[in-house]
Amino acid sequence: MIRFHNTLSGKVEEFVPIEPGRVKLYTCGPTVYDYPHIGNWRAYIFEDLLKRFLRFRGFDVTHVMNITDVDDKTIKGAAAKGMSLEDYTRPYIEAFYAERDILNALPADHYPRATEGDNIQGMVAIIKSLLDKGYAYRKDGSVYFAIDKFPSYGRLSKINLEDRRPGSRGDADDYEKDSVHDFALWKAPKKGEPVWETEIGPGRPGWHIECSAMSSRFLGLTFDIHCGGVDNIFPHHENEIAQSEAANGVKFVNYWLHCHHLIVDGEKMSKSKGNFYRLSDILAKGYAPEEVRFLLLSTHYRKMINFTEEALAQARTSRNRIRNLLFELRHIERDLPPAPAVAQAIETARAGFASGLEDDLNISEALAALFELVRSVNTVVSRGELGREDAQSVIDFVADIDDKVLACLTRDAPAPADADTLEAWVREKIETRQKARAGKDFRRADEIRRELLEAGIVLEDTKDGVRWKKAGTAKS
RNA sequence: GGCGCGGUACCCAAGCGGCUAAGGGAGAGGUCUGCAAAACCUUUAUUCGUCGGUUCGAGUCCGACCCGCGCCUCCA
């Protein structure tokens, strides 16, 4: 049984899709006024884990992620550079796709942009329906949603509007509304802003309406899962529910999953504090993308991650424990009959891994199952009792869950163009060192080993000869 | 003020009513090794922020309190 924490109920619930075997998933994507930061990736990697797990369990997942390319920030940014919205947002969209691939997140099936194709028309249709039904009203060319017409407003965020602290609302809009809590569906034209001529008049969409329109376009009026960061619960997702359910008269989303924030060195990431990181900043420190992904993945999605250099280092050593086993297994050549204990250990790990993730994506439990396999297999290896066949079974199992779910264990960086010359150079060094060792010239042998280490090559002297691997790529 | 999250070993982190409190890192001792690396074995919380309560039995449920944090305005 798969269970997820549903923000709507505040509880962990059994997951039952609308249509057996299929999951319709919508995740709030980037607002492309700037490059994505590592906190954004926490959310997208959580969503990737969710999607991969559902596919792992055999569901056919349709995933839609919107790209917000028209809002206050993109308009302002484009205006400041004297560019069109499209030209202004393009590099950020491209960076988002590029980083997604670097972090090995699966692409969504659709990435609708708000300004693209008929999307604005879709939004207008909902707004029109809301006006017809009396949920929305016009004011000075703008259209607002009247939240007092929608009694269940606040159900998702558990916000009682009467309790909201007076004076803290800091209305950023320059528009007049009947009630301060009402939100804009459609914004009247302003100088220097893009304008769409539509049935409800000229203007541009409010922020929330795009998700209502674009989710329904691909997933239907009611769909299974909607994700985002906790900060989206209010007002964004609350407003989406109000708009969609008022307009359509049916439930909008069955399961709302929200991930917690990532903080850096114990503090919220912000540009003014100077603790604002992009993926490229982390990679520049010498960490591999897979190590970053492992860290983002290895903390439960509803728990805050404290992103620190130490956490990154721990993610690396932790991940290396698994990779060291795979390295070891690839060198096993003995032919021994398969040990029943190994097959048993693999099955235990497979079951533990799956049941951990089934329980609201309990990644700690899933990884613990994997690490228990690592230890038990290492034990057999250290006794020299593991044969080639068993080794391959373990490799296949790890490759399988990595390929389908974790996506950060077995994939190696592409070999550099000069891989062959590197290989030859290392072989030559090892040979020289072996001669030195044979002549008990350990000082010379250690020198060579140190030289290789500085080049990022780790040597291991084993009974069956010397072997080498690339070290972690961090500078220290 | 309202809503919500968290406080489990040196660090990260599961467990959420009942066998000896998962797992990873780090530390200590041992094995292997010329020395390393990797790995294995042993070891590191009579105790789960504090104080009460419920219970035959509580990190696990209830209440109060202390500490840290997020949201309530754009934000993953």
PDB file of N, CA and C in Angstrom, chain A residues 136-215:
ATOM      1  N   ALA A 136     -16.350  36.069  -9.344  1.00  0.00           N
ATOM      2  CA  ALA A 136     -15.343  37.075  -9.647  1.00  0.00           C
ATOM      3  C   ALA A 136     -16.035  38.388  -9.988  1.00  0.00           C
ATOM      4  N   TYR A 137     -15.324  39.470  -9.832  1.00  0.00           N
ATOM      5  CA  TYR A 137     -15.898  40.775 -10.158  1.00  0.00           C
ATOM      6  C   TYR A 137     -14.835  41.630 -10.840  1.00  0.00           C
ATOM      7  N   ARG A 138     -15.338  42.600 -11.588  1.00  0.00           N
ATOM      8  CA  ARG A 138     -14.438  43.508 -12.292  1.00  0.00           C
ATOM      9  C   ARG A 138     -14.239  44.767 -11.475  1.00  0.00           C
ATOM     10  N   LYS A 139     -13.071  45.318 -11.602  1.00  0.00           N
ATOM     11  CA  LYS A 139     -12.794  46.577 -10.924  1.00  0.00           C
ATOM     12  C   LYS A 139     -11.689  47.282 -11.700  1.00  0.00           C
ATOM     13  N   ASP A 140     -11.972  48.427 -12.229  1.00  0.00           N
ATOM     14  CA  ASP A 140     -10.985  49.207 -12.965  1.00  0.00           C
ATOM     15  C   ASP A 140     -10.224  48.392 -14.012  1.00  0.00           C
ATOM     16  N   GLY A 141     -10.949  47.548 -14.720  1.00  0.00           N
ATOM     17  CA  GLY A 141     -10.308  46.795 -15.801  1.00  0.00           C
ATOM     18  C   GLY A 141      -9.652  45.511 -15.352  1.00  0.00           C
ATOM     19  N   SER A 142      -9.543  45.299 -14.027  1.00  0.00           N
ATOM     20  CA  SER A 142      -8.992  44.043 -13.520  1.00  0.00           C
ATOM     21  C   SER A 142     -10.138  43.138 -13.093  1.00  0.00           C
ATOM     22  N   VAL A 143      -9.821  41.850 -12.915  1.00  0.00           N
ATOM     23  CA  VAL A 143     -10.824  40.920 -12.416  1.00  0.00           C
ATOM     24  C   VAL A 143     -10.274  40.251 -11.162  1.00  0.00           C
ATOM     25  N   TYR A 144     -11.101  40.227 -10.118  1.00  0.00           N
ATOM     26  CA  TYR A 144     -10.667  39.628  -8.861  1.00  0.00           C
ATOM     27  C   TYR A 144     -11.559  38.476  -8.463  1.00  0.00           C
ATOM     28  N   PHE A 145     -10.976  37.573  -7.717  1.00  0.00           N
ATOM     29  CA  PHE A 145     -11.747  36.464  -7.164  1.00  0.00           C
ATOM     30  C   PHE A 145     -12.250  36.896  -5.792  1.00  0.00           C
ATOM     31  N   ALA A 146     -13.564  36.750  -5.584  1.00  0.00           N
ATOM     32  CA  ALA A 146     -14.153  37.144  -4.296  1.00  0.00           C
ATOM     33  C   ALA A 146     -14.132  35.935  -3.363  1.00  0.00           C
ATOM     34  N   ILE A 147     -13.195  35.915  -2.467  1.00  0.00           N
ATOM     35  CA  ILE A 147     -13.038  34.681  -1.689  1.00  0.00           C
ATOM     36  C   ILE A 147     -14.191  34.431  -0.721  1.00  0.00           C
ATOM     37  N   ASP A 148     -14.944  35.473  -0.371  1.00  0.00           N
ATOM     38  CA  ASP A 148     -16.066  35.192   0.540  1.00  0.00           C
ATOM     39  C   ASP A 148     -17.207  34.452  -0.163  1.00  0.00           C
ATOM     40  N   LYS A 149     -17.097  34.306  -1.487  1.00  0.00           N
ATOM     41  CA  LYS A 149     -18.098  33.529  -2.230  1.00  0.00           C
ATOM     42  C   LYS A 149     -17.724  32.049  -2.226  1.00  0.00           C
ATOM     43  N   PHE A 150     -16.539  31.771  -1.730  1.00  0.00           N
ATOM     44  CA  PHE A 150     -16.052  30.387  -1.768  1.00  0.00           C
ATOM     45  C   PHE A 150     -15.796  29.932  -0.329  1.00  0.00           C
ATOM     46  N   PRO A 151     -16.829  29.320   0.287  1.00  0.00           N
ATOM     47  CA  PRO A 151     -16.795  29.060   1.730  1.00  0.00           C
ATOM     48  C   PRO A 151     -15.635  28.188   2.201  1.00  0.00           C
ATOM     49  N   SER A 152     -15.164  27.285   1.355  1.00  0.00           N
ATOM     50  CA  SER A 152     -14.108  26.405   1.860  1.00  0.00           C
ATOM     51  C   SER A 152     -12.720  27.016   1.686  1.00  0.00           C
ATOM     52  N   TYR A 153     -12.667  28.290   1.341  1.00  0.00           N
ATOM     53  CA  TYR A 153     -11.363  28.952   1.190  1.00  0.00           C
ATOM     54  C   TYR A 153     -10.577  28.836   2.500  1.00  0.00           C
ATOM     55  N   GLY A 154      -9.339  28.417   2.390  1.00  0.00           N
ATOM     56  CA  GLY A 154      -8.520  28.266   3.594  1.00  0.00           C
ATOM     57  C   GLY A 154      -8.397  26.833   4.057  1.00  0.00           C
ATOM     58  N   ARG A 155      -9.055  25.918   3.368  1.00  0.00           N
ATOM     59  CA  ARG A 155      -9.032  24.530   3.812  1.00  0.00           C
ATOM     60  C   ARG A 155      -7.647  23.897   3.676  1.00  0.00           C
ATOM     61  N   LEU A 156      -6.961  24.237   2.625  1.00  0.00           N
ATOM     62  CA  LEU A 156      -5.629  23.660   2.411  1.00  0.00           C
ATOM     63  C   LEU A 156      -4.617  24.224   3.404  1.00  0.00           C
ATOM     64  N   SER A 157      -4.601  25.522   3.534  1.00  0.00           N
ATOM     65  CA  SER A 157      -3.589  26.162   4.382  1.00  0.00           C
ATOM     66  C   SER A 157      -4.050  26.317   5.817  1.00  0.00           C
ATOM     67  N   LYS A 158      -5.296  25.940   6.076  1.00  0.00           N
ATOM     68  CA  LYS A 158      -5.868  26.062   7.426  1.00  0.00           C
ATOM     69  C   LYS A 158      -5.800  27.500   7.924  1.00  0.00           C
ATOM     70  N   ILE A 159      -5.976  28.389   7.000  1.00  0.00           N
ATOM     71  CA  ILE A 159      -5.927  29.793   7.381  1.00  0.00           C
ATOM     72  C   ILE A 159      -7.335  30.316   7.570  1.00  0.00           C
ATOM     73  N   ASN A 160      -7.531  30.964   8.675  1.00  0.00           N
ATOM     74  CA  ASN A 160      -8.803  31.599   8.957  1.00  0.00           C
ATOM     75  C   ASN A 160      -8.576  33.093   8.742  1.00  0.00           C
ATOM     76  N   LEU A 161      -9.229  33.619   7.734  1.00  0.00           N
ATOM     77  CA  LEU A 161      -8.904  34.998   7.347  1.00  0.00           C
ATOM     78  C   LEU A 161      -9.116  36.020   8.447  1.00  0.00           C
ATOM     79  N   GLU A 162     -10.068  35.758   9.326  1.00  0.00           N
ATOM     80  CA  GLU A 162     -10.307  36.724  10.411  1.00  0.00           C
ATOM     81  C   GLU A 162      -9.094  36.808  11.349  1.00  0.00           C
ATOM     82  N   ASP A 163      -8.341  35.685  11.393  1.00  0.00           N
ATOM     83  CA  ASP A 163      -7.219  35.639  12.329  1.00  0.00           C
ATOM     84  C   ASP A 163      -5.955  36.268  11.783  1.00  0.00           C
ATOM     85  N   ARG A 164      -6.000  36.586  10.504  1.00  0.00           N
ATOM     86  CA  ARG A 164      -4.758  37.099   9.927  1.00  0.00           C
ATOM     87  C   ARG A 164      -4.398  38.425  10.545  1.00  0.00           C
ATOM     88  N   ARG A 165      -3.150  38.521  10.832  1.00  0.00           N
ATOM     89  CA  ARG A 165      -2.638  39.680  11.527  1.00  0.00           C
ATOM     90  C   ARG A 165      -2.909  40.950  10.725  1.00  0.00           C
ATOM     91  N   PRO A 166      -3.598  41.873  11.310  1.00  0.00           N
ATOM     92  CA  PRO A 166      -3.862  43.105  10.582  1.00  0.00           C
ATOM     93  C   PRO A 166      -2.563  43.876  10.377  1.00  0.00           C
ATOM     94  N   GLY A 167      -2.473  44.524   9.243  1.00  0.00           N
ATOM     95  CA  GLY A 167      -1.305  45.360   9.010  1.00  0.00           C
ATOM     96  C   GLY A 167      -0.131  44.618   8.403  1.00  0.00           C
ATOM     97  N   SER A 168      -0.210  43.303   8.307  1.00  0.00           N
ATOM     98  CA  SER A 168       0.934  42.568   7.789  1.00  0.00           C
ATOM     99  C   SER A 168       0.737  42.199   6.334  1.00  0.00           C
ATOM    100  N   ARG A 169      -0.332  42.680   5.743  1.00  0.00           N
ATOM    101  CA  ARG A 169      -0.635  42.170   4.421  1.00  0.00           C
ATOM    102  C   ARG A 169       0.147  42.865   3.316  1.00  0.00           C
ATOM    103  N   GLY A 170       0.657  44.050   3.574  1.00  0.00           N
ATOM    104  CA  GLY A 170       1.563  44.717   2.633  1.00  0.00           C
ATOM    105  C   GLY A 170       1.209  44.500   1.187  1.00  0.00           C
ATOM    106  N   ASP A 171       0.066  44.948   0.807  1.00  0.00           N
ATOM    107  CA  ASP A 171      -0.433  44.703  -0.534  1.00  0.00           C
ATOM    108  C   ASP A 171       0.505  45.274  -1.592  1.00  0.00           C
ATOM    109  N   ALA A 172       1.105  44.376  -2.343  1.00  0.00           N
ATOM    110  CA  ALA A 172       2.076  44.813  -3.338  1.00  0.00           C
ATOM    111  C   ALA A 172       1.408  45.339  -4.606  1.00  0.00           C
ATOM    112  N   ASP A 173       0.158  44.971  -4.792  1.00  0.00           N
ATOM    113  CA  ASP A 173      -0.531  45.425  -5.998  1.00  0.00           C
ATOM    114  C   ASP A 173      -1.015  46.855  -5.836  1.00  0.00           C
ATOM    115  N   ASP A 174      -1.025  47.520  -6.953  1.00  0.00           N
ATOM    116  CA  ASP A 174      -1.564  48.875  -6.915  1.00  0.00           C
ATOM    117  C   ASP A 174      -3.030  48.870  -7.338  1.00  0.00           C
ATOM    118  N   TYR A 175      -3.647  47.727  -7.237  1.00  0.00           N
ATOM    119  CA  TYR A 175      -5.021  47.626  -7.718  1.00  0.00           C
ATOM    120  C   TYR A 175      -5.987  47.725  -6.546  1.00  0.00           C
ATOM    121  N   GLU A 176      -7.174  48.206  -6.850  1.00  0.00           N
ATOM    122  CA  GLU A 176      -8.209  48.321  -5.817  1.00  0.00           C
ATOM    123  C   GLU A 176      -9.052  47.058  -5.779  1.00  0.00           C
ATOM    124  N   LYS A 177      -9.193  46.504  -4.615  1.00  0.00           N
ATOM    125  CA  LYS A 177      -9.998  45.304  -4.483  1.00  0.00           C
ATOM    126  C   LYS A 177     -11.102  45.554  -3.455  1.00  0.00           C
ATOM    127  N   ASP A 178     -12.165  44.785  -3.551  1.00  0.00           N
ATOM    128  CA  ASP A 178     -13.244  44.922  -2.586  1.00  0.00           C
ATOM    129  C   ASP A 178     -12.786  44.518  -1.197  1.00  0.00           C
ATOM    130  N   SER A 179     -12.037  43.424  -1.168  1.00  0.00           N
ATOM    131  CA  SER A 179     -11.533  42.926   0.108  1.00  0.00           C
ATOM    132  C   SER A 179     -10.046  42.689  -0.057  1.00  0.00           C
ATOM    133  N   VAL A 180      -9.297  42.998   0.961  1.00  0.00           N
ATOM    134  CA  VAL A 180      -7.842  42.838   0.833  1.00  0.00           C
ATOM    135  C   VAL A 180      -7.442  41.395   0.553  1.00  0.00           C
ATOM    136  N   HIS A 181      -8.298  40.447   0.922  1.00  0.00           N
ATOM    137  CA  HIS A 181      -7.933  39.046   0.735  1.00  0.00           C
ATOM    138  C   HIS A 181      -8.196  38.561  -0.687  1.00  0.00           C
ATOM    139  N   ASP A 182      -8.998  39.279  -1.415  1.00  0.00           N
ATOM    140  CA  ASP A 182      -9.273  38.872  -2.791  1.00  0.00           C
ATOM    141  C   ASP A 182      -7.988  38.923  -3.601  1.00  0.00           C
ATOM    142  N   PHE A 183      -7.932  38.073  -4.607  1.00  0.00           N
ATOM    143  CA  PHE A 183      -6.707  38.066  -5.407  1.00  0.00           C
ATOM    144  C   PHE A 183      -7.033  38.271  -6.874  1.00  0.00           C
ATOM    145  N   ALA A 184      -6.028  38.768  -7.594  1.00  0.00           N
ATOM    146  CA  ALA A 184      -6.234  39.126  -8.990  1.00  0.00           C
ATOM    147  C   ALA A 184      -6.229  37.905  -9.895  1.00  0.00           C
ATOM    148  N   LEU A 185      -7.260  37.820 -10.739  1.00  0.00           N
ATOM    149  CA  LEU A 185      -7.305  36.789 -11.770  1.00  0.00           C
ATOM    150  C   LEU A 185      -6.743  37.368 -13.066  1.00  0.00           C
ATOM    151  N   TRP A 186      -7.068  38.632 -13.251  1.00  0.00           N
ATOM    152  CA  TRP A 186      -6.686  39.324 -14.487  1.00  0.00           C
ATOM    153  C   TRP A 186      -6.292  40.747 -14.118  1.00  0.00           C
ATOM    154  N   LYS A 187      -5.152  41.182 -14.620  1.00  0.00           N
ATOM    155  CA  LYS A 187      -4.681  42.513 -14.243  1.00  0.00           C
ATOM    156  C   LYS A 187      -4.834  43.492 -15.415  1.00  0.00           C
ATOM    157  N   ALA A 188      -5.408  44.621 -15.119  1.00  0.00           N
ATOM    158  CA  ALA A 188      -5.638  45.639 -16.144  1.00  0.00           C
ATOM    159  C   ALA A 188      -4.302  46.090 -16.732  1.00  0.00           C
ATOM    160  N   PRO A 189      -4.346  46.562 -17.982  1.00  0.00           N
ATOM    161  CA  PRO A 189      -3.102  46.987 -18.637  1.00  0.00           C
ATOM    162  C   PRO A 189      -2.411  48.109 -17.847  1.00  0.00           C
ATOM    163  N   LYS A 190      -1.120  48.035 -17.790  1.00  0.00           N
ATOM    164  CA  LYS A 190      -0.336  49.115 -17.191  1.00  0.00           C
ATOM    165  C   LYS A 190       0.757  49.500 -18.160  1.00  0.00           C
ATOM    166  N   LYS A 191       1.231  50.665 -17.997  1.00  0.00           N
ATOM    167  CA  LYS A 191       2.281  51.154 -18.896  1.00  0.00           C
ATOM    168  C   LYS A 191       3.509  50.239 -18.833  1.00  0.00           C
ATOM    169  N   GLY A 192       4.011  49.892 -19.994  1.00  0.00           N
ATOM    170  CA  GLY A 192       5.223  49.080 -20.034  1.00  0.00           C
ATOM    171  C   GLY A 192       5.020  47.603 -19.788  1.00  0.00           C
ATOM    172  N   GLU A 193       3.769  47.190 -19.640  1.00  0.00           N
ATOM    173  CA  GLU A 193       3.524  45.767 -19.425  1.00  0.00           C
ATOM    174  C   GLU A 193       2.919  45.148 -20.671  1.00  0.00           C
ATOM    175  N   PRO A 194       3.199  43.875 -20.889  1.00  0.00           N
ATOM    176  CA  PRO A 194       2.589  43.208 -22.040  1.00  0.00           C
ATOM    177  C   PRO A 194       1.070  43.137 -21.864  1.00  0.00           C
ATOM    178  N   VAL A 195       0.372  43.195 -22.979  1.00  0.00           N
ATOM    179  CA  VAL A 195      -1.089  43.200 -22.928  1.00  0.00           C
ATOM    180  C   VAL A 195      -1.656  42.171 -23.893  1.00  0.00           C
ATOM    181  N   TRP A 196      -2.638  41.443 -23.436  1.00  0.00           N
ATOM    182  CA  TRP A 196      -3.361  40.516 -24.310  1.00  0.00           C
ATOM    183  C   TRP A 196      -4.777  41.054 -24.485  1.00  0.00           C
ATOM    184  N   GLU A 197      -5.229  41.106 -25.744  1.00  0.00           N
ATOM    185  CA  GLU A 197      -6.599  41.525 -26.023  1.00  0.00           C
ATOM    186  C   GLU A 197      -7.475  40.288 -25.949  1.00  0.00           C
ATOM    187  N   THR A 198      -8.407  40.269 -25.023  1.00  0.00           N
ATOM    188  CA  THR A 198      -9.216  39.051 -24.833  1.00  0.00           C
ATOM    189  C   THR A 198     -10.689  39.399 -24.670  1.00  0.00           C
ATOM    190  N   GLU A 199     -11.510  38.365 -24.586  1.00  0.00           N
ATOM    191  CA  GLU A 199     -12.950  38.544 -24.397  1.00  0.00           C
ATOM    192  C   GLU A 199     -13.289  39.300 -23.130  1.00  0.00           C
ATOM    193  N   ILE A 200     -12.440  39.139 -22.101  1.00  0.00           N
ATOM    194  CA  ILE A 200     -12.742  39.842 -20.857  1.00  0.00           C
ATOM    195  C   ILE A 200     -12.043  41.187 -20.798  1.00  0.00           C
ATOM    196  N   GLY A 201     -11.472  41.574 -21.923  1.00  0.00           N
ATOM    197  CA  GLY A 201     -10.817  42.869 -21.976  1.00  0.00           C
ATOM    198  C   GLY A 201      -9.315  42.727 -22.065  1.00  0.00           C
ATOM    199  N   PRO A 202      -8.630  43.844 -22.244  1.00  0.00           N
ATOM    200  CA  PRO A 202      -7.172  43.803 -22.347  1.00  0.00           C
ATOM    201  C   PRO A 202      -6.532  43.631 -20.965  1.00  0.00           C
ATOM    202  N   GLY A 203      -5.334  43.089 -20.967  1.00  0.00           N
ATOM    203  CA  GLY A 203      -4.626  42.938 -19.697  1.00  0.00           C
ATOM    204  C   GLY A 203      -3.707  41.736 -19.728  1.00  0.00           C
ATOM    205  N   ARG A 204      -3.362  41.276 -18.534  1.00  0.00           N
ATOM    206  CA  ARG A 204      -2.497  40.093 -18.451  1.00  0.00           C
ATOM    207  C   ARG A 204      -2.932  39.265 -17.239  1.00  0.00           C
ATOM    208  N   PRO A 205      -2.597  37.960 -17.265  1.00  0.00           N
ATOM    209  CA  PRO A 205      -3.105  37.087 -16.206  1.00  0.00           C
ATOM    210  C   PRO A 205      -2.445  37.325 -14.850  1.00  0.00           C
ATOM    211  N   GLY A 206      -3.207  37.027 -13.799  1.00  0.00           N
ATOM    212  CA  GLY A 206      -2.621  36.991 -12.459  1.00  0.00           C
ATOM    213  C   GLY A 206      -1.786  35.723 -12.372  1.00  0.00           C
ATOM    214  N   TRP A 207      -1.094  35.556 -11.282  1.00  0.00           N
ATOM    215  CA  TRP A 207      -0.157  34.436 -11.209  1.00  0.00           C
ATOM    216  C   TRP A 207      -0.868  33.072 -11.080  1.00  0.00           C
ATOM    217  N   HIS A 208      -1.840  33.014 -10.202  1.00  0.00           N
ATOM    218  CA  HIS A 208      -2.401  31.706  -9.846  1.00  0.00           C
ATOM    219  C   HIS A 208      -3.180  31.031 -10.973  1.00  0.00           C
ATOM    220  N   ILE A 209      -3.772  31.844 -11.824  1.00  0.00           N
ATOM    221  CA  ILE A 209      -4.685  31.297 -12.820  1.00  0.00           C
ATOM    222  C   ILE A 209      -4.003  30.369 -13.819  1.00  0.00           C
ATOM    223  N   GLU A 210      -2.710  30.576 -14.057  1.00  0.00           N
ATOM    224  CA  GLU A 210      -2.058  29.747 -15.064  1.00  0.00           C
ATOM    225  C   GLU A 210      -2.033  28.277 -14.672  1.00  0.00           C
ATOM    226  N   CYS A 211      -1.830  28.030 -13.377  1.00  0.00           N
ATOM    227  CA  CYS A 211      -1.761  26.624 -12.950  1.00  0.00           C
ATOM    228  C   CYS A 211      -3.123  25.956 -13.064  1.00  0.00           C
ATOM    229  N   SER A 212      -4.174  26.698 -12.756  1.00  0.00           N
ATOM    230  CA  SER A 212      -5.515  26.130 -12.900  1.00  0.00           C
ATOM    231  C   SER A 212      -5.786  25.782 -14.353  1.00  0.00           C
ATOM    232  N   ALA A 213      -5.407  26.686 -15.249  1.00  0.00           N
ATOM    233  CA  ALA A 213      -5.705  26.486 -16.666  1.00  0.00           C
ATOM    234  C   ALA A 213      -4.830  25.391 -17.282  1.00  0.00           C
ATOM    235  N   MET A 214      -3.547  25.441 -17.000  1.00  0.00           N
ATOM    236  CA  MET A 214      -2.639  24.525 -17.687  1.00  0.00           C
ATOM    237  C   MET A 214      -2.684  23.111 -17.115  1.00  0.00           C
ATOM    238  N   SER A 215      -3.014  22.983 -15.835  1.00  0.00           N
ATOM    239  CA  SER A 215      -3.148  21.634 -15.281  1.00  0.00           C
ATOM    240  C   SER A 215      -4.360  20.945 -15.908  1.00  0.00           C
TER     241      SER A 215
END
